[in-house]
Amino acid sequence: MTFGVLPAHKDRRVRPSLTCVLGPPGAGKTTFTTRAAASLGGSVFRIRHAFQNHQHVLTDDLRKTSDELGWLDDRAVEQVLRVTFEQGQFATGPYPVLLDNFPGTVDQLRLLHRLTTRHSIPLRVLELTTDDARLADRVWRRRVCPGCEPDRHAPADVRAGAEPTCGRCGGPVIVRESDRPEVNRLRLRRYQSNCRQIGSAARAWGLPYRQVDATPPPDEVYREAIRAFDWNGAEPVAFSAT
Ligand SMILES: [Zn+2]
């Protein structure tokens, strides 16, 4: 065995695990995965970052996509997953990995299922759900700070005012590209058509699948989502809002 990732921890109760965190745009996936990874000592996997980091493993044809949301071919996804998890280039250690908004399709779940089965790593799915009106409202309000978050992924803590600013650096905040109404509509539609299939496949393959209501404030959602699974002995520490 040559893969250098996910070694046994000295405390045998602490085991690696892969948790897929799914939900429609605005459900709070990034907020949850970021907090949970910090509190559990784990890490967050985002397919877009993995692609950026592992461009070199992809042939030219696999780097291109004509998909309207920029999704890459599943052959590219498979290569990136292998490099990330099997060749040790993603230092996950023995702790939980939270996959933010991944898999996007049932075929991608199948890839993950094969990979984790090969290495006897638990795989489970957490789905954050809430009603359409709330989602639309959250996406409409959401801003990102190009100063604090050059990647423009995590939502900024916005300070309200005539010109809303970033609560952290005071700089201007902007609408995330994928939150523009026409793009958001596409994302939501794609999510809805894939989510049901992912859910049935997960259940058919015996993967733990939990739904958590993402309507309450983030602290409450966080607690419920942490309660939804046994995190293999890694004691979650209390999250205090700042
Ligand atoms: Zn900022």
CSV table of C-alpha atoms and ligand atoms in Angstrom, one decimal:
chain,number,residue,atom,x,y,z
A,1,MET,CA,0.0,0.0,0.0
A,2,THR,CA,1.6,3.2,-1.0
A,3,PHE,CA,-1.1,5.8,-0.4
A,4,GLY,CA,0.2,8.2,2.2
A,5,VAL,CA,-3.0,9.7,3.3
A,6,LEU,CA,-5.4,8.9,6.1
A,7,PRO,CA,-3.0,7.1,8.5
A,8,ALA,CA,-4.3,5.5,11.7
A,9,HIS,CA,-4.4,7.9,14.6
A,10,LYS,CA,-2.7,7.1,17.8
A,11,ASP,CA,-6.1,7.4,19.5
A,12,ARG,CA,-7.9,4.6,17.8
A,13,ARG,CA,-11.3,6.2,18.4
A,14,VAL,CA,-10.4,9.0,16.0
A,15,ARG,CA,-11.0,7.7,12.5
A,16,PRO,CA,-11.1,9.4,9.2
A,17,SER,CA,-14.4,9.9,7.5
A,18,LEU,CA,-15.8,11.6,4.4
A,19,THR,CA,-19.0,13.5,4.9
A,20,CYS,CA,-20.7,14.9,1.8
A,21,VAL,CA,-22.5,18.1,2.7
A,22,LEU,CA,-25.2,18.8,0.1
A,23,GLY,CA,-28.0,21.3,-0.2
A,24,PRO,CA,-29.4,23.9,-2.6
A,25,PRO,CA,-27.7,27.3,-3.0
A,26,GLY,CA,-28.2,29.3,0.1
A,27,ALA,CA,-28.7,26.3,2.5
A,28,GLY,CA,-25.5,27.2,4.4
A,29,LYS,CA,-23.1,24.5,3.2
A,30,THR,CA,-20.0,26.6,3.3
A,31,THR,CA,-20.8,28.1,6.6
A,32,PHE,CA,-21.4,24.6,8.1
A,33,THR,CA,-18.4,22.9,6.6
A,34,THR,CA,-16.0,25.7,7.6
A,35,ARG,CA,-17.2,25.6,11.2
A,36,ALA,CA,-17.3,21.9,11.5
A,37,ALA,CA,-13.8,21.4,10.0
A,38,ALA,CA,-12.4,23.9,12.5
A,39,SER,CA,-14.2,22.4,15.4
A,40,LEU,CA,-13.5,18.8,14.6
A,41,GLY,CA,-9.9,19.4,13.5
A,42,GLY,CA,-10.9,18.2,10.0
A,43,SER,CA,-10.6,19.7,6.6
A,44,VAL,CA,-12.9,20.9,3.8
A,45,PHE,CA,-12.8,19.5,0.3
A,46,ARG,CA,-14.0,21.7,-2.6
A,47,ILE,CA,-13.9,20.2,-6.1
A,48,ARG,CA,-13.1,23.5,-7.7
A,49,HIS,CA,-10.0,24.0,-5.5
A,50,ALA,CA,-8.9,20.4,-6.1
A,51,PHE,CA,-9.1,21.0,-9.8
A,52,GLN,CA,-7.0,24.2,-9.5
A,53,ASN,CA,-4.4,22.4,-7.4
A,54,HIS,CA,-4.2,19.3,-9.6
A,55,GLN,CA,-4.5,20.8,-13.1
A,56,HIS,CA,-1.3,19.0,-14.0
A,57,VAL,CA,-2.9,15.5,-13.7
A,58,LEU,CA,-5.5,16.3,-16.3
A,59,THR,CA,-5.0,16.0,-20.1
A,60,ASP,CA,-5.9,19.1,-22.1
A,61,ASP,CA,-9.3,17.7,-23.2
A,62,LEU,CA,-10.3,17.0,-19.6
A,63,ARG,CA,-9.4,20.6,-18.5
A,64,LYS,CA,-12.0,22.0,-20.9
A,65,THR,CA,-15.7,22.0,-20.4
A,66,SER,CA,-18.7,23.2,-22.3
A,67,ASP,CA,-21.0,22.8,-19.4
A,68,GLU,CA,-23.1,25.9,-18.7
A,69,LEU,CA,-22.1,25.8,-15.0
A,70,GLY,CA,-18.5,24.9,-15.7
A,71,TRP,CA,-18.8,21.4,-14.3
A,72,LEU,CA,-16.0,19.1,-15.6
A,73,ASP,CA,-16.3,15.7,-17.0
A,74,ASP,CA,-16.6,12.8,-14.5
A,75,ARG,CA,-13.3,11.4,-15.9
A,76,ALA,CA,-11.6,14.5,-14.7
A,77,VAL,CA,-13.4,14.3,-11.4
A,78,GLU,CA,-12.2,10.7,-10.9
A,79,GLN,CA,-8.6,11.6,-11.6
A,80,VAL,CA,-8.7,14.6,-9.2
A,81,LEU,CA,-10.3,12.5,-6.4
A,82,ARG,CA,-7.7,9.8,-6.8
A,83,VAL,CA,-4.8,12.3,-6.6
A,84,THR,CA,-6.4,14.1,-3.7
A,85,PHE,CA,-7.3,11.1,-1.5
A,86,GLU,CA,-5.2,8.2,-2.7
A,87,GLN,CA,-1.9,9.8,-3.5
A,88,GLY,CA,-1.7,11.7,-0.3
A,89,GLN,CA,-1.7,15.2,-1.8
A,90,PHE,CA,-4.5,16.3,0.5
A,91,ALA,CA,-3.3,16.1,4.1
A,92,THR,CA,-6.5,14.9,5.6
A,93,GLY,CA,-4.8,13.1,8.5
A,94,PRO,CA,-7.1,10.9,10.6
A,95,TYR,CA,-9.8,13.5,11.0
A,96,PRO,CA,-13.1,14.1,9.2
A,97,VAL,CA,-13.1,15.5,5.7
A,98,LEU,CA,-16.2,17.6,4.8
A,99,LEU,CA,-17.0,17.7,1.1
A,100,ASP,CA,-18.6,21.0,0.5
A,101,ASN,CA,-21.3,20.7,-2.2
A,102,PHE,CA,-19.9,17.4,-3.5
A,103,PRO,CA,-20.9,15.1,-5.1
A,104,GLY,CA,-23.0,16.9,-7.6
A,105,THR,CA,-24.3,13.8,-9.3
A,106,VAL,CA,-25.0,10.2,-8.6
A,107,ASP,CA,-22.0,9.2,-10.7
A,108,GLN,CA,-19.7,11.3,-8.6
A,109,LEU,CA,-21.2,9.6,-5.5
A,110,ARG,CA,-20.4,6.3,-7.1
A,111,LEU,CA,-16.8,7.4,-7.5
A,112,LEU,CA,-16.5,8.3,-3.9
A,113,HIS,CA,-18.2,5.2,-2.8
A,114,ARG,CA,-15.7,3.0,-4.7
A,115,LEU,CA,-12.8,5.0,-3.4
A,116,THR,CA,-13.9,4.9,0.3
A,117,THR,CA,-14.8,1.2,0.1
A,118,ARG,CA,-11.3,0.4,-1.2
A,119,HIS,CA,-9.8,2.0,1.8
A,120,SER,CA,-12.5,1.2,4.4
A,121,ILE,CA,-13.3,4.8,5.1
A,122,PRO,CA,-16.8,5.7,6.2
A,123,LEU,CA,-18.7,7.8,3.7
A,124,ARG,CA,-22.0,9.5,4.6
A,125,VAL,CA,-24.2,12.3,3.3
A,126,LEU,CA,-25.7,15.3,5.1
A,127,GLU,CA,-28.3,17.2,3.3
A,128,LEU,CA,-29.2,20.7,4.5
A,129,THR,CA,-32.8,21.6,3.5
A,130,THR,CA,-35.0,24.7,3.8
A,131,ASP,CA,-37.9,26.3,1.9
A,132,ASP,CA,-37.4,28.0,-1.5
A,133,ALA,CA,-38.4,31.5,-0.3
A,134,ARG,CA,-35.7,31.4,2.4
A,135,LEU,CA,-33.1,30.2,0.0
A,136,ALA,CA,-33.9,32.9,-2.5
A,137,ASP,CA,-33.7,35.5,0.2
A,138,ARG,CA,-30.3,34.3,1.5
A,139,VAL,CA,-28.8,34.2,-2.0
A,140,TRP,CA,-30.2,37.6,-2.8
A,141,ARG,CA,-28.6,39.1,0.4
A,142,ARG,CA,-25.3,37.2,0.2
A,143,ARG,CA,-22.1,39.1,-0.6
A,144,VAL,CA,-18.5,38.2,-0.7
A,145,CYS,CA,-15.4,40.2,0.2
A,146,PRO,CA,-12.7,40.2,-2.5
A,147,GLY,CA,-10.2,41.6,0.1
A,148,CYS,CA,-10.7,38.9,2.8
A,149,GLU,CA,-11.6,36.0,0.5
A,150,PRO,CA,-9.8,36.4,-2.9
A,151,ASP,CA,-11.4,33.1,-4.0
A,152,ARG,CA,-14.8,34.7,-3.3
A,153,HIS,CA,-16.4,31.6,-1.9
A,154,ALA,CA,-17.2,32.0,1.8
A,155,PRO,CA,-20.0,34.6,2.4
A,156,ALA,CA,-18.8,37.9,4.0
A,157,ASP,CA,-20.1,39.1,7.4
A,158,VAL,CA,-21.7,42.2,5.9
A,159,ARG,CA,-22.0,45.4,7.8
A,160,ALA,CA,-25.3,47.0,6.7
A,161,GLY,CA,-25.4,50.6,5.5
A,162,ALA,CA,-26.2,52.7,2.5
A,163,GLU,CA,-23.1,51.0,0.9
A,164,PRO,CA,-22.8,47.5,2.6
A,165,THR,CA,-19.2,46.8,3.6
A,166,CYS,CA,-17.2,43.8,4.9
A,167,GLY,CA,-17.5,43.4,8.7
A,168,ARG,CA,-14.0,42.2,8.9
A,169,CYS,CA,-11.9,44.6,6.8
A,170,GLY,CA,-14.4,47.4,6.0
A,171,GLY,CA,-13.8,47.0,2.3
A,172,PRO,CA,-16.5,46.9,-0.4
A,173,VAL,CA,-18.5,43.6,-0.8
A,174,ILE,CA,-19.8,42.2,-4.1
A,175,VAL,CA,-22.3,39.6,-5.3
A,176,ARG,CA,-20.8,36.3,-5.9
A,177,GLU,CA,-20.7,35.3,-9.6
A,178,SER,CA,-22.7,32.1,-9.0
A,179,ASP,CA,-25.3,34.0,-7.0
A,180,ARG,CA,-26.4,36.1,-10.0
A,181,PRO,CA,-30.1,35.3,-10.6
A,182,GLU,CA,-29.7,33.6,-13.9
A,183,VAL,CA,-26.8,31.4,-12.7
A,184,ASN,CA,-28.4,30.7,-9.4
A,185,ARG,CA,-31.6,29.5,-11.2
A,186,LEU,CA,-29.5,27.0,-13.1
A,187,ARG,CA,-27.7,25.8,-10.0
A,188,LEU,CA,-30.9,25.3,-8.1
A,189,ARG,CA,-32.5,23.4,-11.0
A,190,ARG,CA,-29.5,21.1,-11.4
A,191,TYR,CA,-29.4,20.5,-7.6
A,192,GLN,CA,-33.1,19.5,-7.5
A,193,SER,CA,-32.8,17.1,-10.4
A,194,ASN,CA,-29.6,15.4,-9.0
A,195,CYS,CA,-30.4,15.4,-5.3
A,196,ARG,CA,-33.2,12.8,-5.4
A,197,GLN,CA,-31.0,10.4,-7.3
A,198,ILE,CA,-28.1,10.9,-4.9
A,199,GLY,CA,-30.4,10.2,-2.0
A,200,SER,CA,-31.8,7.0,-3.4
A,201,ALA,CA,-28.4,5.7,-4.4
A,202,ALA,CA,-26.9,6.5,-0.9
A,203,ARG,CA,-29.7,4.6,0.7
A,204,ALA,CA,-29.4,1.7,-1.7
A,205,TRP,CA,-25.7,1.4,-1.0
A,206,GLY,CA,-26.2,1.6,2.7
A,207,LEU,CA,-24.6,5.0,3.2
A,208,PRO,CA,-25.9,6.9,6.2
A,209,TYR,CA,-28.0,9.8,4.9
A,210,ARG,CA,-29.3,12.5,7.2
A,211,GLN,CA,-31.4,15.6,6.4
A,212,VAL,CA,-31.1,18.6,8.7
A,213,ASP,CA,-33.4,21.6,8.6
A,214,ALA,CA,-31.3,24.6,7.7
A,215,THR,CA,-34.0,27.1,8.4
A,216,PRO,CA,-32.9,28.1,12.0
A,217,PRO,CA,-29.9,30.4,12.7
A,218,PRO,CA,-26.4,28.9,11.8
A,219,ASP,CA,-25.5,28.0,15.4
A,220,GLU,CA,-28.6,25.8,15.7
A,221,VAL,CA,-28.1,24.2,12.3
A,222,TYR,CA,-24.5,23.5,13.3
A,223,ARG,CA,-25.5,21.7,16.5
A,224,GLU,CA,-28.2,19.7,14.8
A,225,ALA,CA,-25.8,18.7,12.0
A,226,ILE,CA,-23.1,17.7,14.4
A,227,ARG,CA,-25.7,15.6,16.3
A,228,ALA,CA,-26.7,13.9,13.1
A,229,PHE,CA,-23.6,11.7,13.0
A,230,ASP,CA,-21.1,10.0,15.2
A,231,TRP,CA,-17.9,11.8,14.4
A,232,ASN,CA,-15.8,8.9,15.4
A,233,GLY,CA,-14.6,10.0,18.8
A,234,ALA,CA,-13.4,13.4,17.6
A,235,GLU,CA,-15.1,15.6,20.2
A,236,PRO,CA,-16.7,18.6,18.7
A,237,VAL,CA,-15.8,21.8,20.6
A,238,ALA,CA,-18.5,24.4,21.2
A,239,PHE,CA,-18.7,27.0,18.5
A,240,SER,CA,-19.0,30.5,19.8
A,241,ALA,CA,-20.3,33.1,17.4
A,242,THR,CA,-18.2,36.2,17.1
B,1,ZN,ZN,-13.2,41.9,4.0
